[in-house]
Structure formats: C-alpha cells, structure tokens
Short mmCIF file of C-alpha atoms and ligand atoms in Angstrom, two decimals:
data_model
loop_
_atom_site.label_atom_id
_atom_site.label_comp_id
_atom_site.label_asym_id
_atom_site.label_seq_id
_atom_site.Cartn_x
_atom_site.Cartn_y
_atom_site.Cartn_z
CA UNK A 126 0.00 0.00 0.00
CA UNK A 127 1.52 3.44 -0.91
CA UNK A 128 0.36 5.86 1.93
CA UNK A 129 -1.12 9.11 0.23
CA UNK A 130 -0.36 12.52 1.44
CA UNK A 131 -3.18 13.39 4.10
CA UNK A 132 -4.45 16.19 5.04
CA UNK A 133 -5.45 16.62 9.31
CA UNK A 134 -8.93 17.39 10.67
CA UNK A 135 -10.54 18.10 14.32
CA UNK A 136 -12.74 15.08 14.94
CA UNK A 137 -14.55 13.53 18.03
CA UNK A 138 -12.98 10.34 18.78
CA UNK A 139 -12.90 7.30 21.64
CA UNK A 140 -10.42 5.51 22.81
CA UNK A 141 -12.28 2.71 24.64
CA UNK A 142 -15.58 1.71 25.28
CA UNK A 143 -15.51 2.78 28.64
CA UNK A 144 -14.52 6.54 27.82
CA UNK A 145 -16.21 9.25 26.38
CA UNK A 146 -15.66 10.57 23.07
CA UNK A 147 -13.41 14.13 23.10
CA UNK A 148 -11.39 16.20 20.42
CA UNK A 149 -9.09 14.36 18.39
CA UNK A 150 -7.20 15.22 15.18
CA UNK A 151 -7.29 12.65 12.62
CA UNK A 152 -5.57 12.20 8.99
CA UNK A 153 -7.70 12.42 5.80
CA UNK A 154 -6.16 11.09 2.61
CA UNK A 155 -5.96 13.83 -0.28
CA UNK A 156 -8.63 13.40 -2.88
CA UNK A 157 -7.77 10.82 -5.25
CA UNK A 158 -9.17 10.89 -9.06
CA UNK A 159 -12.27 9.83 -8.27
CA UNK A 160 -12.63 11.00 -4.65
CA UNK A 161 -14.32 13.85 -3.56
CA UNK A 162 -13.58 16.09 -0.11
CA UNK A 163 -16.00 16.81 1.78
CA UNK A 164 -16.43 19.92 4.76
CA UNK A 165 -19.15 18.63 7.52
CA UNK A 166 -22.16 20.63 8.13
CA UNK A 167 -23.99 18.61 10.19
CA UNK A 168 -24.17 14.57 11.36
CA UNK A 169 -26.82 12.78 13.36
CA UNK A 170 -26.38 11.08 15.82
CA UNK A 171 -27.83 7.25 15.69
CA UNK A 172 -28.01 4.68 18.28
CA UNK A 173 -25.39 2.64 16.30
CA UNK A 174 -22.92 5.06 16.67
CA UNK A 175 -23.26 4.32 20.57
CA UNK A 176 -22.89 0.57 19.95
CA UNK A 177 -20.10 0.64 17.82
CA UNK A 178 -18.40 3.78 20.35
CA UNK A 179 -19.04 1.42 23.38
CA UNK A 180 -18.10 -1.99 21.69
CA UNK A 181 -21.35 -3.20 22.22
CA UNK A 182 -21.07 -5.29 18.73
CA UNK A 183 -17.96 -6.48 19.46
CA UNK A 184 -15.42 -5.58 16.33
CA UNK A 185 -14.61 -1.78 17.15
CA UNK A 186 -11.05 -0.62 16.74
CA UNK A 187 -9.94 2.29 18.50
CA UNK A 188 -9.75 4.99 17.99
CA UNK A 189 -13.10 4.96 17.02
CA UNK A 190 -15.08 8.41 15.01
CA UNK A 191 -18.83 7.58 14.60
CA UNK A 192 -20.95 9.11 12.98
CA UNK A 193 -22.92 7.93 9.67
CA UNK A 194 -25.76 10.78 8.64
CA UNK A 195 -23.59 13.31 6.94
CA UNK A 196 -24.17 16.72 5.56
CA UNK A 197 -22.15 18.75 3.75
CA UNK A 198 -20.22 20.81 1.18
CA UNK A 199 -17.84 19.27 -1.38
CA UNK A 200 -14.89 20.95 -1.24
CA UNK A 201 -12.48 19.66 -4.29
CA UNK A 202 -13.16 16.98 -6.74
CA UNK A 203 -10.56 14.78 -7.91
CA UNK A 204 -9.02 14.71 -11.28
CA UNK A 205 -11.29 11.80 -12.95
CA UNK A 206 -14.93 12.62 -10.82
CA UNK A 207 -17.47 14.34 -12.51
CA UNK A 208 -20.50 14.20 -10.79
CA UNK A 209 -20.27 17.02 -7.96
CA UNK A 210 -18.99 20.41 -8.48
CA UNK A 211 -17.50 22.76 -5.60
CA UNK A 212 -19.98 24.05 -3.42
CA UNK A 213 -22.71 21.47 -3.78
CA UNK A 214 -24.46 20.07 -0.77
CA UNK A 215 -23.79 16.69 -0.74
CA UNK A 216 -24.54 13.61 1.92
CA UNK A 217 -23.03 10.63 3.03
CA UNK A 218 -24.51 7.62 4.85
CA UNK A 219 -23.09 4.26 6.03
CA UNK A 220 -21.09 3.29 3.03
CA UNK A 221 -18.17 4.90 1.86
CA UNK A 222 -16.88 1.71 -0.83
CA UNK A 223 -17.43 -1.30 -2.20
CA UNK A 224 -16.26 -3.58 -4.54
CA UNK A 225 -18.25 -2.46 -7.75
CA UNK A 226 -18.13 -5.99 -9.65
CA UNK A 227 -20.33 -8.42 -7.65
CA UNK A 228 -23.82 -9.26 -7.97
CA UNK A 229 -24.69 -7.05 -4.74
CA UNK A 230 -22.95 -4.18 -6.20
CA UNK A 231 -24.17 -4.60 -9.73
CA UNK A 232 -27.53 -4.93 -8.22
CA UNK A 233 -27.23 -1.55 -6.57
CA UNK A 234 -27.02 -3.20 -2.85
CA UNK A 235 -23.73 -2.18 -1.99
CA UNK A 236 -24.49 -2.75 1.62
CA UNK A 237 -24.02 -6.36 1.12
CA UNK A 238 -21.09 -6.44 -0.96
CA UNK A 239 -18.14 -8.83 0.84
CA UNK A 240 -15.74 -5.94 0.43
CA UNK A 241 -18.39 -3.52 1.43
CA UNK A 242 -16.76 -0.18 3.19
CA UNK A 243 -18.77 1.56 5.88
CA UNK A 244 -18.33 4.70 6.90
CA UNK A 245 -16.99 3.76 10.03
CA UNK A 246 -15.47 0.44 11.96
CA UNK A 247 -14.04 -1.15 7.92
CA UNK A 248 -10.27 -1.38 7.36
CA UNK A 249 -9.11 1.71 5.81
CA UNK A 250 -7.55 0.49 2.61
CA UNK A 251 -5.94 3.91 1.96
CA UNK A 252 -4.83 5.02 5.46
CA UNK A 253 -4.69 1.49 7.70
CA UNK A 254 -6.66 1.00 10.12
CA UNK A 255 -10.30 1.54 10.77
CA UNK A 256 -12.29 3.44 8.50
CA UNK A 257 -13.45 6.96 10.66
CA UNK A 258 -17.27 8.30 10.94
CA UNK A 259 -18.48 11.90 10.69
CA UNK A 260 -18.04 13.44 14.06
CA UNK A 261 -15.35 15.48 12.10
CA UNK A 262 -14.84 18.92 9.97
CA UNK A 263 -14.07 17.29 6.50
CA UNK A 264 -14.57 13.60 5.20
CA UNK A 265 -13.04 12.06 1.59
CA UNK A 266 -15.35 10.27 -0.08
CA UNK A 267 -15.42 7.83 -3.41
CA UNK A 268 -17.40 10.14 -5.46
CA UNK A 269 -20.05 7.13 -6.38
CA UNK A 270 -21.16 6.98 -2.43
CA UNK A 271 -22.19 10.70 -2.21
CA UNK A 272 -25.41 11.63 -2.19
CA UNK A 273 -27.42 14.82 -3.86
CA UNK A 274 -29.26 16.30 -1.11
CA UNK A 275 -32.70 17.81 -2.75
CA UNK A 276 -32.28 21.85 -2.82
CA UNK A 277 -35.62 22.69 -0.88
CA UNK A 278 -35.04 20.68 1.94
CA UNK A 279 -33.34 21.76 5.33
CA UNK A 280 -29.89 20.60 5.58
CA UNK A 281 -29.85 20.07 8.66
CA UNK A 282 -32.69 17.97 8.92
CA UNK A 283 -31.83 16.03 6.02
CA UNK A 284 -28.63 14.43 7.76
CA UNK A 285 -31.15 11.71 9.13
CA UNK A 286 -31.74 10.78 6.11
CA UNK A 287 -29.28 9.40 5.38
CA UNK A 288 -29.22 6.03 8.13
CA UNK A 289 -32.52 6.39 10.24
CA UNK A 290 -34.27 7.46 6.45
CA UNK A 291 -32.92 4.37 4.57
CA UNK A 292 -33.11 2.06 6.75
CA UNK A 293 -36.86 2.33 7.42
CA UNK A 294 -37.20 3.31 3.62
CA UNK A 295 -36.04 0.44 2.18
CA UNK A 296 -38.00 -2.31 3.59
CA UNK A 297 -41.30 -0.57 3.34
CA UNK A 298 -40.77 -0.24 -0.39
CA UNK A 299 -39.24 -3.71 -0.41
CA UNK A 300 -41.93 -5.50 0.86
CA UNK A 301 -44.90 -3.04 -0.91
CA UNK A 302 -46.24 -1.20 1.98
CA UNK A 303 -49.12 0.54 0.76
CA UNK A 304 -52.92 1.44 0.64
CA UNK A 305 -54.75 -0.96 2.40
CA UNK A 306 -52.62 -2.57 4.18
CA UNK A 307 -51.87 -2.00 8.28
CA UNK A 308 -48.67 -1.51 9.43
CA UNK A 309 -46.57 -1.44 12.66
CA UNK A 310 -43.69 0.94 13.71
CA UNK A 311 -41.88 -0.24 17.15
CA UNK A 312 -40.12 2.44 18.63
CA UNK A 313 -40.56 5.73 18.36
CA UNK A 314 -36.43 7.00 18.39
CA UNK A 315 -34.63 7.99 14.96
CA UNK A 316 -35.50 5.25 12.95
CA UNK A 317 -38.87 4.98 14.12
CA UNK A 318 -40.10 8.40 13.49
CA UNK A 319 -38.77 8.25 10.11
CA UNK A 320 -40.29 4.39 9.66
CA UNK A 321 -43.98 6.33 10.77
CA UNK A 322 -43.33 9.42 7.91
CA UNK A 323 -42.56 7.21 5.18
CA UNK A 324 -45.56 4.62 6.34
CA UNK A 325 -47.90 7.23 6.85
CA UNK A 326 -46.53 8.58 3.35
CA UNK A 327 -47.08 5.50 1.02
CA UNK A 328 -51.16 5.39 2.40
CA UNK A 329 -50.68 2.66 5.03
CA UNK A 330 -53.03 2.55 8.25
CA UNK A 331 -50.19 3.06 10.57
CA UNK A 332 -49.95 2.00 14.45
CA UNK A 333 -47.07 2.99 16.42
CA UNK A 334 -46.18 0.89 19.17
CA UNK A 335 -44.10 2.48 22.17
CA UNK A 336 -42.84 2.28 25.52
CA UNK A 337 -43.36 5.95 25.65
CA UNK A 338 -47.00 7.42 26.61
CA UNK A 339 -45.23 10.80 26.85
CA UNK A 340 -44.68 10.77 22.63
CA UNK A 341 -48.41 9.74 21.83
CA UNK A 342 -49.34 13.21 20.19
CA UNK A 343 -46.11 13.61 18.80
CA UNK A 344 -46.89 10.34 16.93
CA UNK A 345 -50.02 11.69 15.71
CA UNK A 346 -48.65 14.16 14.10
CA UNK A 347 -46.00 12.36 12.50
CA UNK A 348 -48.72 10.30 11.12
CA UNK A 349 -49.70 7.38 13.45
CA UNK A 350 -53.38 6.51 13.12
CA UNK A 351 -53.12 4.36 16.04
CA UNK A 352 -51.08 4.26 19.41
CA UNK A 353 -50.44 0.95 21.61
CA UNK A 354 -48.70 1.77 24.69
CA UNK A 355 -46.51 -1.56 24.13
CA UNK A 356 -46.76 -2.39 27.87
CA UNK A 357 -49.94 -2.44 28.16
CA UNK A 358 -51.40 -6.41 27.36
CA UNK A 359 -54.88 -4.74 26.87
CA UNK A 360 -53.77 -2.80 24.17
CA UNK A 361 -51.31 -5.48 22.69
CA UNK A 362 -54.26 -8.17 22.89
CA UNK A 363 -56.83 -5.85 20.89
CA UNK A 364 -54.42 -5.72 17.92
CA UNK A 365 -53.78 -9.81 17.87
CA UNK A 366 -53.64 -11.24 14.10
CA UNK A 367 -54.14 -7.77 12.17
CA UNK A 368 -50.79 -6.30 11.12
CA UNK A 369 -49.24 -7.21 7.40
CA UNK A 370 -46.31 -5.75 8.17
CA UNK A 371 -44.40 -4.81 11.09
CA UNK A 372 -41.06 -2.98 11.11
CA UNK A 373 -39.43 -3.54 14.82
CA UNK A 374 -36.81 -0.31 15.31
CA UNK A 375 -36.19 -1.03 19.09
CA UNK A 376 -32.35 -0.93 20.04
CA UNK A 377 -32.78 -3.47 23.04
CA UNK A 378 -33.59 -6.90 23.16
CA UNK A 379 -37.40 -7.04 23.55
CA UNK A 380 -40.16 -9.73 23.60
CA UNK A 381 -40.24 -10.35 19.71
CA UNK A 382 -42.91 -13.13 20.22
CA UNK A 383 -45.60 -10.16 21.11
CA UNK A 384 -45.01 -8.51 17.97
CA UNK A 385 -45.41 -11.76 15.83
CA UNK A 386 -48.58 -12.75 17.73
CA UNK A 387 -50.08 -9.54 15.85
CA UNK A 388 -49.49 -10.76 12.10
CA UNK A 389 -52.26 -12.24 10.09
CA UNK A 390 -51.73 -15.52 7.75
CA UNK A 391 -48.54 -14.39 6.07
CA UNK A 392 -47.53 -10.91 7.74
CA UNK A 393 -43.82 -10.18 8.19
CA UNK A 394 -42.07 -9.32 11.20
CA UNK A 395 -38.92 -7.04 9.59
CA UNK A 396 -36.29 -6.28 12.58
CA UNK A 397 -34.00 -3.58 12.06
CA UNK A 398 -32.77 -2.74 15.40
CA UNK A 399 -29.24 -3.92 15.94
CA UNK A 400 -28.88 -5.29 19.63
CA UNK A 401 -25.48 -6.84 20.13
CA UNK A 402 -27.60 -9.70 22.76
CA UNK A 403 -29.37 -12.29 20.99
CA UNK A 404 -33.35 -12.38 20.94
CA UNK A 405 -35.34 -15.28 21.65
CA UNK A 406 -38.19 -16.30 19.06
CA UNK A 407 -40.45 -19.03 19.94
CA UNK A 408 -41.74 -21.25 17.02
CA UNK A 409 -45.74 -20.73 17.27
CA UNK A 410 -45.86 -17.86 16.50
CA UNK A 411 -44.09 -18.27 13.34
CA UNK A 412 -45.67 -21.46 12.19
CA UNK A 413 -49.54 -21.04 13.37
CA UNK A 414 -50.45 -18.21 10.81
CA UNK A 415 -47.16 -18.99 8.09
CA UNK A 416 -45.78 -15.53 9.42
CA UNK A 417 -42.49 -14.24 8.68
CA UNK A 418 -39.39 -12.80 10.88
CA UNK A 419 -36.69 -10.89 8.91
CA UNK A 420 -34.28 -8.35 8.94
CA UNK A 421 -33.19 -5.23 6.82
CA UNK A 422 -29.83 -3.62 7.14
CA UNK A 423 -29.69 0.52 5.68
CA UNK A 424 -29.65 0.75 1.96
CA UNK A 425 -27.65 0.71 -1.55
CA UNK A 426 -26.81 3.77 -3.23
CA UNK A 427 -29.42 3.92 -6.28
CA UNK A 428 -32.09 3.30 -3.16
CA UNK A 429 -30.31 5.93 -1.04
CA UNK A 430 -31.04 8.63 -3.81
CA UNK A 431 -34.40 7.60 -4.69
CA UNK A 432 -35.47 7.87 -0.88
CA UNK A 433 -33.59 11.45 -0.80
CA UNK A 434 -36.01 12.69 -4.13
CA UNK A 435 -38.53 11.16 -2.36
CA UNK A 436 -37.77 13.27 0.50
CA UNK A 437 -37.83 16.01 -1.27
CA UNK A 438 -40.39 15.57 -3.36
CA UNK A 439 -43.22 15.18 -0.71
CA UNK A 440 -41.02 17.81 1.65
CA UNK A 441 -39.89 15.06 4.04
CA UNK A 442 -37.02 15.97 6.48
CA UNK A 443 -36.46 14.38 10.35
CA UNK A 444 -37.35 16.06 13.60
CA UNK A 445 -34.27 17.11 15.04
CA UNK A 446 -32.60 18.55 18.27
CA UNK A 447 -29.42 20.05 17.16
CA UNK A 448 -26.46 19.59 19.86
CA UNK A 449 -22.89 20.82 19.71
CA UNK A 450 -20.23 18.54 19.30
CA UNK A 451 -19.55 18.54 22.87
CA UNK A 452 -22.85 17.36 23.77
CA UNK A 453 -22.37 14.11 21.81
CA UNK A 454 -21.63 12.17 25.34
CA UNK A 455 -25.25 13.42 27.04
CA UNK A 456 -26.96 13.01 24.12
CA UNK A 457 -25.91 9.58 24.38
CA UNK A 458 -27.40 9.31 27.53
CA UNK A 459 -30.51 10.66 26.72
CA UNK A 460 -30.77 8.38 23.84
CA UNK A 461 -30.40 5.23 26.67
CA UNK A 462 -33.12 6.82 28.19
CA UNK A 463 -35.05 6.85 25.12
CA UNK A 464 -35.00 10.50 25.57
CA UNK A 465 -34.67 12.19 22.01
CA UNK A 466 -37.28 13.90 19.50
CA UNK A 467 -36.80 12.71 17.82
CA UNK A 468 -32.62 12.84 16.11
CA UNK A 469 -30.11 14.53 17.28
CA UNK A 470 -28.14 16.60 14.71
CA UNK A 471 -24.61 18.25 15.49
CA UNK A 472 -23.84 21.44 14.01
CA UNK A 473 -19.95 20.48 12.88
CA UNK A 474 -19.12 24.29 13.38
CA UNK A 475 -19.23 23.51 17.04
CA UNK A 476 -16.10 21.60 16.55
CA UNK A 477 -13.57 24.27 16.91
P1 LIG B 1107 -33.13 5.42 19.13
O1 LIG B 1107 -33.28 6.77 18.51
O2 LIG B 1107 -32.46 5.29 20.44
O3 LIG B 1107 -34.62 4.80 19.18
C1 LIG B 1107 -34.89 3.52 19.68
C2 LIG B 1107 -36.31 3.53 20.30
O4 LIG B 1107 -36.61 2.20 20.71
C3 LIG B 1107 -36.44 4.34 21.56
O5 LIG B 1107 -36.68 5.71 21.33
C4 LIG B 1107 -37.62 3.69 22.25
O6 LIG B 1107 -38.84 4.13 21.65
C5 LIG B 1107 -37.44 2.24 21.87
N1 LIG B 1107 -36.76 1.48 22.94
C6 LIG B 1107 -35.53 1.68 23.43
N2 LIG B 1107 -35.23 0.77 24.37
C7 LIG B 1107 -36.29 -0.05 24.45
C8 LIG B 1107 -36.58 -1.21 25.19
N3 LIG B 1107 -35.70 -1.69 26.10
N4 LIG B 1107 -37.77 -1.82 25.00
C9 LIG B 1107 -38.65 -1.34 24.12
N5 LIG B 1107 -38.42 -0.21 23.38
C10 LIG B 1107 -37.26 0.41 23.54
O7 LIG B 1107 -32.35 4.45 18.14
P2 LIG B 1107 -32.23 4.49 16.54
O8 LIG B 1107 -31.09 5.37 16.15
O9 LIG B 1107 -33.56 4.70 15.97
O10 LIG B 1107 -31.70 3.00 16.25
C11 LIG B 1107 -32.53 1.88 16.60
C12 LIG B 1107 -31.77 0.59 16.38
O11 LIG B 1107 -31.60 0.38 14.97
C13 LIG B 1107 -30.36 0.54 16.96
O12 LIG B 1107 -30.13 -0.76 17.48
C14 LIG B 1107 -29.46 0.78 15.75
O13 LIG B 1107 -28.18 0.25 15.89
C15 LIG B 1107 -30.24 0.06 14.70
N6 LIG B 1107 -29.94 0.46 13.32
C16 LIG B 1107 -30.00 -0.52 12.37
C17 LIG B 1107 -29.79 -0.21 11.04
C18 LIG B 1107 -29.93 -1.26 10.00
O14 LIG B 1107 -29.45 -1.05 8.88
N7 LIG B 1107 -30.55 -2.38 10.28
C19 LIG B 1107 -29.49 1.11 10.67
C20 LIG B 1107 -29.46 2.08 11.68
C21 LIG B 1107 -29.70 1.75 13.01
P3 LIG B 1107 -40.17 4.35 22.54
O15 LIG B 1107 -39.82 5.40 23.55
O16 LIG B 1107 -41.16 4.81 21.53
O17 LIG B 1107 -40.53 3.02 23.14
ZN1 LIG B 1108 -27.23 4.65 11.63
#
C-alpha cells in the first residue's frame, strides 16, 4: 500500500468503550481521481454510533469516530470525478466503498457487498486502520457513495436521512407497503419516526407501538393513526392477528414473540434494530399463521437517492434537536433513556 499525502482534521474520537468521546485530530487522505472532499455541516447522531463507540457489537477498533448521517459541502473533486462540483451540498450515509463488480454491487445493494466499506469500523484500505465516521470537519469520499441532497429541503434535517431514512425506507418499499394494508412501527427513536413518515406517506393505516405514553401526540402528528402503549397487554391483545407488516426499530432486546402474535396468515415481522444480545423467538408464533421474521440492514446507493427525491419531493425531512459537538456524550445518555425527538443533529461548526 503506498500511503497518500493526508491532510489533518478536528474530529470527536474514543479511545475505549468505557470513555467518552473528546477532540481528536485525525488524517484524511488527499482526494484521489475519483474522490471527492467533503467539509461537515452537520451529522446525526444514531443509536449505532453508541454501539459501535461502546463496543457493544464487538469488532470496534480504536480509535473509534462515529458518525454515519452526513451533511455537507464538497470541497475539491478529484481529477477523474465528474458528478459534484465545488460548493454542492452533498450527503453521506453508512457506506463509503465497495467492490463495484459483484452481484450485490451490480444490483445496486452495496451494503451487502463482501468488500463492502462503511463509513466507520471497515479497514481503511488507503490510510490502515479503521475506516473513521463523521463526528469530524471534512470527510473524503469515493465520489459514487455521495449523495445529492434535494435543494428545498433543510440541511440540517436532512442528515437523518441518510441512516434512520434508509433504513426504514427500504423495507417498506421492499416489501410493498401501501394502501390498504396495516402496518406497525416499534419504537418511536430515529428510525422509528422516520419508519412512521414514510408509512404514513405511502397510504398505510399506521400503528405505532411504544414504551413511551409521553410521545403519543407527537406520533399523531408524525402520522400514526393508532397508538399501543406496548406495555400495556390490553392494548397489545386488541391488535392480535391484524398487522401485514411490522417494522421492529427497538435498540434493546425485547419480547419479539408479542409482535409476531399480531401478524395475520402471512404478515412479516422485519427487525432492524441492531442489539449486540441475541433475541429469543419461539416457534408458534411463526408457524400457526405462516408468518415471517426478517431483517433489513440501511440501503444501496441507487435506493439511497431515490429515498432522498422522495424526501424532497413530498417535503420530508427528520425532527431534530441540534447539539454541539460537545454534547455528543449526554446526548448519548438521553438516547439510553429513550430521551430524544426525535434525532439529534450536530452542528460540525461547534467543533472548533
Ligand atoms: P433510538 O433513537 O435510540 O430509538 C430507539 C427507540 O426504541 C427508543 O426511542 C424507544 O422508543 C425504543 N426502545 C428503546 N429501548 C427499548 C426497550 N428496552 N424496549 C422497548 N423499546 C425500547 O435508536 P435508533 O437510532 O432509531 O436505532 C434503533 C436501532 O436500529 C439501533 O439498534 C441501531 O443500531 C439500529 N440500526 C440498524 C440499522 C440497519 O441497517 N438495520 C441502521 C441504523 C440503526 P419508545 O420510547 O417509543 O418506546
Ligand atoms: Zn445509523
């Protein structure tokens, strides 16, 4: 590997994952030919960025920069990339690479490409070592992995987009969600909130299930038709067999078997929430009514864009709370304590 020349930005970065995350400076390679640089605007802040931070999935290298919803202005353009101009506003998600040549990548789901680069927590196979997140000023990017962020919408708000947006995106389009049907959001955090927008968006009857009684008008006017305080077995019993679809955003191990007891004859159960702990799924549940339990991870690039038109389109951004940079660590907290409404954003020119 020849090491390119690199150029050094102010990041927030971990060492452990028992500390908290503080300043850092960290090396950016110079733009190759088909690499654009990137300044930061803004990144969100999503509950995976705590796992990987605190080595709750168990394959973080440290230092460790999180940080996966970017926002921001393209800086330079390398020699051979043509699609972004200085000055454009630009985003970047969870993928920052892949290999381009196998049938994942040719079929525009570069998430599950074997030599897949995210954004944070790959092998760096410019710099060595891990691959660091957006809790920084600047970010060099493989111009095919950045994103056109629609003109009218609020860049700030947009940064969402691009994890908690995709990721709920993607398997409601995947598996037809639409008029007629009713559907389930669990959790009402980042991905959930975006999961009831994009629900409530394609026609669905939409019922948001919580642990939260405190966000039940918030979630009517994101566009819940129904609320089921998930605690409560009354509720839970009175929805038994109706659901076609249910899209489980919960970041902690939780009583799956509840959720599948709600399906009809051949409803899907479609986890995205990433505990590192395993769940435990009993079997009748899934065999009684033929029902279905699977899983979604973000989104490939062609997707990424379409949802981001989308977005745009029908004026669809995420509710943020914006945070400095030094704020990550509480926020963090308050994310634990399922305490956020319903992203929060950091404004990179915090990061002095
Ligand atoms: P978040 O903002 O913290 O929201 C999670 C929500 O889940 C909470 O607001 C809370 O909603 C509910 N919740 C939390 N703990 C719970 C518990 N013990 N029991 C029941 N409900 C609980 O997190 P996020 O950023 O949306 O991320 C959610 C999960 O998705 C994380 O595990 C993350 O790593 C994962 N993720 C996966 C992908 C993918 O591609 N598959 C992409 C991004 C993120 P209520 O207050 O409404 O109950
Ligand atoms: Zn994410």
């Amino acid at each position: 590997m020849s090491t390119p020349r690199c150029i050094s930005v102010k990041a927030y970065a971990t060492s452990s994952a028992s500390s908290p995350l503080a300043t850092a400076t960290i090396s950016r390679r110079e733009p190759g030919p088909r690499d654009v640089r990137i300044e930061i605007l803004f990144c969100g802040v999503c509950h995976s960025d705590l796992h990987f931070a605190r080595n709750e999935w168990g394959f973080t290298q440290y230092p460790a920069v999180p940080g996966h919803e970017i926002v921001g202005r393209v800086k330079a353009v390398g020699r051979d990339a043509g699609k972004f101009n200085v000055g454009d506003l630009v985003g970047v998600g969870c993928l920052v690479d892949s290999c381009g040549n196998c049938p994942d990548c040719r079929a525009g789901l570069e998430q599950f490409c074997p030599e897949t680069v995210m954004t944070y927590g790959s092998s760096d196979k410019h710099l060595g070592g891990g691959t660091l997140g957006g809790y920084s000023q600047g970010i060099v990017v493989a111009e095919d992995f950045v994103l056109r962020i629609p003109a009218n919408l609020n860049p700030a708000a947009a940064a969402p987009l691009l994890c908690a947006g995709i990721t709920t995106y993607s398997p409601l389009r995947r598996w037809k969600v639409g008029p007629g049907q009713k559907v389930g959001i669990v959790g009402l955090g980042g991905l959930g909130h975006m999961g009831l927008k994009f629900a409530h968006a394609f026609g669905a009857h939409v019922v948001l299930f919580t642990t939260s009684p405190g966000k039940a008008a918030d979630a009517t006017r994101l566009g819940a038709d129904e609320i089921v305080i998930s605690k409560d077995a009354t509720q839970m019993a009175a929805q038994a067999g109706s659901f076609d679809f249910i899209l489980d955003t919960v970041a902690a191990v939780h009583d799956l078997n509840a959720y599948l007891g709600l399906l009809r004859r051949d409803g899907n159960l479609v986890l995205v929430g990433a505990p590192g702990e395993p769940f435990s799924v009993a079997a009748f549940p899934l065999i009684m009514r033929r029902r279905s339990f699977s899983g979604s991870l973000i989104g490939g690039l062609p997707e990424t864009q379409e949802m981001l038109d989308f977005c745009g389109q029908h004026n669809i951004t995420s509710e943020v709370e914006m945070i400095r940079m030094d704020q990550v660590n509480e926020a963090y907290e308050r994310m634990l304590k399922s305490d956020v409404r319903y992203r929060f954003v950091i404004d990179m020119a915090s990061l002095k």
